[in-house]
Amino acid sequence: MKNQTNSYKIARYILLWAIILVCGGVIIWTMIGAHREMKSDENVIRQTAEYTPCQQNVINAVSQVWAYSPQSVPQKYLDIADGYANETITVRTDGACNQTKFVCRVGQIRRDCDPCAVATGRQIAMQQQISDMMVASCDGEPN
């Protein structure tokens, strides 16, 4: 008896090819994601190398003040940090903080639903202070 092609064999080959294509797509997608992550790490390294000595001194000074003597931080920047963390959410936000997923619903206070709200607010305030100090100290050249 000869081997005959039937619908079962055709479906099996279609399923086999579909599985091969999906697996290949997942592998390619993973490789592209890893490549993008490497590129973003290179950009961070490249950006830090592009600062002038004055800009680097400002960055270091602001970082040290925030880390070692937060009582010396001007009130303007503390208000920025607190304002971000205590902001009322106006749009539903899905996010992740340190690989922990969170959801902020409309009407919630950001610090109640986002575990990184305080740290993010602090980072925003530090960046604003760095930018302001660079304009004032480094011949008006913002970062």
PDB file of C-alpha atoms in Angstrom:
ATOM      1  CA  MET A   1       0.000   0.000   0.000  1.00  0.00           C
ATOM      2  CA  LYS A   2       1.367   3.397  -0.968  1.00  0.00           C
ATOM      3  CA  ASN A   3       1.718   6.304   1.393  1.00  0.00           C
ATOM      4  CA  GLN A   4      -1.131   8.618   0.734  1.00  0.00           C
ATOM      5  CA  THR A   5      -1.353  12.244   1.746  1.00  0.00           C
ATOM      6  CA  ASN A   6      -4.357  12.913   3.894  1.00  0.00           C
ATOM      7  CA  SER A   7      -5.635  15.879   5.819  1.00  0.00           C
ATOM      8  CA  TYR A   8      -4.046  14.665   9.063  1.00  0.00           C
ATOM      9  CA  LYS A   9      -0.551  14.681   7.528  1.00  0.00           C
ATOM     10  CA  ILE A  10      -1.099  18.105   5.952  1.00  0.00           C
ATOM     11  CA  ALA A  11      -2.292  19.553   9.285  1.00  0.00           C
ATOM     12  CA  ARG A  12       0.706  18.030  11.052  1.00  0.00           C
ATOM     13  CA  TYR A  13       3.138  19.663   8.580  1.00  0.00           C
ATOM     14  CA  ILE A  14       1.362  23.026   8.868  1.00  0.00           C
ATOM     15  CA  LEU A  15       1.537  22.802  12.664  1.00  0.00           C
ATOM     16  CA  LEU A  16       5.237  21.845  12.512  1.00  0.00           C
ATOM     17  CA  TRP A  17       6.048  24.849  10.317  1.00  0.00           C
ATOM     18  CA  ALA A  18       3.979  27.161  12.517  1.00  0.00           C
ATOM     19  CA  ILE A  19       5.896  26.014  15.603  1.00  0.00           C
ATOM     20  CA  ILE A  20       9.245  26.480  13.822  1.00  0.00           C
ATOM     21  CA  LEU A  21       8.278  30.009  12.727  1.00  0.00           C
ATOM     22  CA  VAL A  22       7.044  31.017  16.195  1.00  0.00           C
ATOM     23  CA  CYS A  23      10.180  29.660  17.881  1.00  0.00           C
ATOM     24  CA  GLY A  24      12.385  31.421  15.350  1.00  0.00           C
ATOM     25  CA  GLY A  25      10.481  34.653  15.872  1.00  0.00           C
ATOM     26  CA  VAL A  26      10.893  34.418  19.641  1.00  0.00           C
ATOM     27  CA  ILE A  27      14.632  33.812  19.284  1.00  0.00           C
ATOM     28  CA  ILE A  28      15.039  36.765  16.914  1.00  0.00           C
ATOM     29  CA  TRP A  29      12.906  38.998  19.159  1.00  0.00           C
ATOM     30  CA  THR A  30      15.056  38.066  22.183  1.00  0.00           C
ATOM     31  CA  MET A  31      18.268  38.789  20.292  1.00  0.00           C
ATOM     32  CA  ILE A  32      16.973  42.184  19.129  1.00  0.00           C
ATOM     33  CA  GLY A  33      15.957  43.070  22.708  1.00  0.00           C
ATOM     34  CA  ALA A  34      19.398  42.130  24.040  1.00  0.00           C
ATOM     35  CA  HIS A  35      21.047  44.192  21.302  1.00  0.00           C
ATOM     36  CA  ARG A  36      18.882  47.235  22.142  1.00  0.00           C
ATOM     37  CA  GLU A  37      19.739  46.879  25.837  1.00  0.00           C
ATOM     38  CA  MET A  38      23.451  46.786  25.025  1.00  0.00           C
ATOM     39  CA  LYS A  39      23.065  49.899  22.857  1.00  0.00           C
ATOM     40  CA  SER A  40      21.263  51.783  25.640  1.00  0.00           C
ATOM     41  CA  ASP A  41      24.052  50.848  28.095  1.00  0.00           C
ATOM     42  CA  GLU A  42      26.614  52.142  25.590  1.00  0.00           C
ATOM     43  CA  ASN A  43      24.654  55.410  25.288  1.00  0.00           C
ATOM     44  CA  VAL A  44      24.719  55.895  29.071  1.00  0.00           C
ATOM     45  CA  ILE A  45      28.484  55.363  29.110  1.00  0.00           C
ATOM     46  CA  ARG A  46      28.927  57.671  26.118  1.00  0.00           C
ATOM     47  CA  GLN A  47      26.762  60.383  27.696  1.00  0.00           C
ATOM     48  CA  THR A  48      28.772  60.429  30.914  1.00  0.00           C
ATOM     49  CA  ALA A  49      31.977  60.780  28.903  1.00  0.00           C
ATOM     50  CA  GLU A  50      30.605  63.859  27.098  1.00  0.00           C
ATOM     51  CA  TYR A  51      30.451  66.124  30.164  1.00  0.00           C
ATOM     52  CA  THR A  52      32.856  69.011  30.534  1.00  0.00           C
ATOM     53  CA  PRO A  53      34.839  69.174  33.788  1.00  0.00           C
ATOM     54  CA  CYS A  54      32.520  71.952  35.042  1.00  0.00           C
ATOM     55  CA  GLN A  55      29.427  69.885  34.286  1.00  0.00           C
ATOM     56  CA  GLN A  56      30.916  66.812  35.963  1.00  0.00           C
ATOM     57  CA  ASN A  57      31.750  68.890  39.063  1.00  0.00           C
ATOM     58  CA  VAL A  58      28.151  70.126  39.230  1.00  0.00           C
ATOM     59  CA  ILE A  59      26.805  66.571  38.876  1.00  0.00           C
ATOM     60  CA  ASN A  60      29.120  65.339  41.621  1.00  0.00           C
ATOM     61  CA  ALA A  61      28.268  68.248  43.944  1.00  0.00           C
ATOM     62  CA  VAL A  62      24.508  67.812  43.562  1.00  0.00           C
ATOM     63  CA  SER A  63      24.749  64.037  43.990  1.00  0.00           C
ATOM     64  CA  GLN A  64      26.794  64.439  47.170  1.00  0.00           C
ATOM     65  CA  VAL A  65      24.393  66.987  48.657  1.00  0.00           C
ATOM     66  CA  TRP A  66      21.388  64.747  48.016  1.00  0.00           C
ATOM     67  CA  ALA A  67      23.223  61.679  49.343  1.00  0.00           C
ATOM     68  CA  TYR A  68      25.026  63.027  52.411  1.00  0.00           C
ATOM     69  CA  SER A  69      23.263  66.214  53.528  1.00  0.00           C
ATOM     70  CA  PRO A  70      19.672  66.264  52.278  1.00  0.00           C
ATOM     71  CA  GLN A  71      18.895  69.057  54.762  1.00  0.00           C
ATOM     72  CA  SER A  72      21.065  71.314  52.538  1.00  0.00           C
ATOM     73  CA  VAL A  73      18.946  70.699  49.432  1.00  0.00           C
ATOM     74  CA  PRO A  74      17.065  73.894  48.485  1.00  0.00           C
ATOM     75  CA  GLN A  75      13.340  73.774  49.229  1.00  0.00           C
ATOM     76  CA  LYS A  76      12.502  74.323  45.541  1.00  0.00           C
ATOM     77  CA  TYR A  77      13.914  70.907  44.637  1.00  0.00           C
ATOM     78  CA  LEU A  78      12.425  69.151  47.660  1.00  0.00           C
ATOM     79  CA  ASP A  79       9.054  70.515  46.530  1.00  0.00           C
ATOM     80  CA  ILE A  80       9.624  69.070  43.053  1.00  0.00           C
ATOM     81  CA  ALA A  81      10.408  65.638  44.524  1.00  0.00           C
ATOM     82  CA  ASP A  82       7.435  65.721  46.902  1.00  0.00           C
ATOM     83  CA  GLY A  83       5.140  67.090  44.207  1.00  0.00           C
ATOM     84  CA  TYR A  84       5.879  64.149  41.932  1.00  0.00           C
ATOM     85  CA  ALA A  85       5.453  61.527  44.658  1.00  0.00           C
ATOM     86  CA  ASN A  86       2.246  63.097  46.006  1.00  0.00           C
ATOM     87  CA  GLU A  87       0.700  63.792  42.614  1.00  0.00           C
ATOM     88  CA  THR A  88      -2.851  62.576  42.026  1.00  0.00           C
ATOM     89  CA  ILE A  89      -2.982  60.181  39.077  1.00  0.00           C
ATOM     90  CA  THR A  90      -5.110  61.494  36.203  1.00  0.00           C
ATOM     91  CA  VAL A  91      -4.527  58.631  33.755  1.00  0.00           C
ATOM     92  CA  ARG A  92      -4.327  54.926  34.566  1.00  0.00           C
ATOM     93  CA  THR A  93      -0.675  53.927  34.588  1.00  0.00           C
ATOM     94  CA  ASP A  94       0.739  50.425  34.287  1.00  0.00           C
ATOM     95  CA  GLY A  95       4.411  50.143  35.059  1.00  0.00           C
ATOM     96  CA  ALA A  96       7.216  48.218  36.670  1.00  0.00           C
ATOM     97  CA  CYS A  97       9.592  49.211  39.428  1.00  0.00           C
ATOM     98  CA  ASN A  98      12.574  46.999  40.146  1.00  0.00           C
ATOM     99  CA  GLN A  99      10.840  44.199  38.259  1.00  0.00           C
ATOM    100  CA  THR A 100       7.672  44.612  40.347  1.00  0.00           C
ATOM    101  CA  LYS A 101       4.611  45.420  38.268  1.00  0.00           C
ATOM    102  CA  PHE A 102       2.182  48.037  39.526  1.00  0.00           C
ATOM    103  CA  VAL A 103      -1.014  49.755  38.433  1.00  0.00           C
ATOM    104  CA  CYS A 104      -1.963  53.312  39.372  1.00  0.00           C
ATOM    105  CA  ARG A 105      -5.639  54.083  38.898  1.00  0.00           C
ATOM    106  CA  VAL A 106      -7.192  57.487  38.342  1.00  0.00           C
ATOM    107  CA  GLY A 107      -7.532  59.373  41.624  1.00  0.00           C
ATOM    108  CA  GLN A 108      -4.812  57.509  43.518  1.00  0.00           C
ATOM    109  CA  ILE A 109      -1.782  59.273  44.983  1.00  0.00           C
ATOM    110  CA  ARG A 110       1.328  58.198  43.052  1.00  0.00           C
ATOM    111  CA  ARG A 111       3.301  57.141  46.152  1.00  0.00           C
ATOM    112  CA  ASP A 112       0.449  54.818  47.210  1.00  0.00           C
ATOM    113  CA  CYS A 113       0.538  52.752  44.031  1.00  0.00           C
ATOM    114  CA  ASP A 114       4.027  53.267  42.519  1.00  0.00           C
ATOM    115  CA  PRO A 115       6.785  51.765  44.685  1.00  0.00           C
ATOM    116  CA  CYS A 116       9.387  53.924  42.915  1.00  0.00           C
ATOM    117  CA  ALA A 117       7.495  57.231  43.138  1.00  0.00           C
ATOM    118  CA  VAL A 118       9.735  58.714  45.834  1.00  0.00           C
ATOM    119  CA  ALA A 119      12.955  57.663  44.099  1.00  0.00           C
ATOM    120  CA  THR A 120      11.708  58.880  40.716  1.00  0.00           C
ATOM    121  CA  GLY A 121      10.609  62.217  42.176  1.00  0.00           C
ATOM    122  CA  ARG A 122      14.006  62.587  43.804  1.00  0.00           C
ATOM    123  CA  GLN A 123      15.732  61.822  40.493  1.00  0.00           C
ATOM    124  CA  ILE A 124      13.596  64.387  38.645  1.00  0.00           C
ATOM    125  CA  ALA A 125      14.411  67.019  41.273  1.00  0.00           C
ATOM    126  CA  MET A 126      18.131  66.194  41.151  1.00  0.00           C
ATOM    127  CA  GLN A 127      18.147  66.485  37.344  1.00  0.00           C
ATOM    128  CA  GLN A 128      16.425  69.884  37.575  1.00  0.00           C
ATOM    129  CA  GLN A 129      18.918  71.084  40.183  1.00  0.00           C
ATOM    130  CA  ILE A 130      21.839  69.845  38.064  1.00  0.00           C
ATOM    131  CA  SER A 131      20.441  71.599  35.015  1.00  0.00           C
ATOM    132  CA  ASP A 132      19.868  74.854  36.916  1.00  0.00           C
ATOM    133  CA  MET A 133      23.346  74.773  38.443  1.00  0.00           C
ATOM    134  CA  MET A 134      24.964  74.054  35.080  1.00  0.00           C
ATOM    135  CA  VAL A 135      23.278  77.081  33.571  1.00  0.00           C
ATOM    136  CA  ALA A 136      24.461  79.211  36.502  1.00  0.00           C
ATOM    137  CA  SER A 137      27.982  77.784  36.870  1.00  0.00           C
ATOM    138  CA  CYS A 138      29.150  76.416  33.542  1.00  0.00           C
ATOM    139  CA  ASP A 139      28.912  79.457  31.257  1.00  0.00           C
ATOM    140  CA  GLY A 140      25.221  78.941  30.674  1.00  0.00           C
ATOM    141  CA  GLU A 141      25.651  75.527  29.054  1.00  0.00           C
ATOM    142  CA  PRO A 142      22.810  73.252  30.111  1.00  0.00           C
ATOM    143  CA  ASN A 143      23.368  69.519  30.071  1.00  0.00           C
TER     144      ASN A 143
END
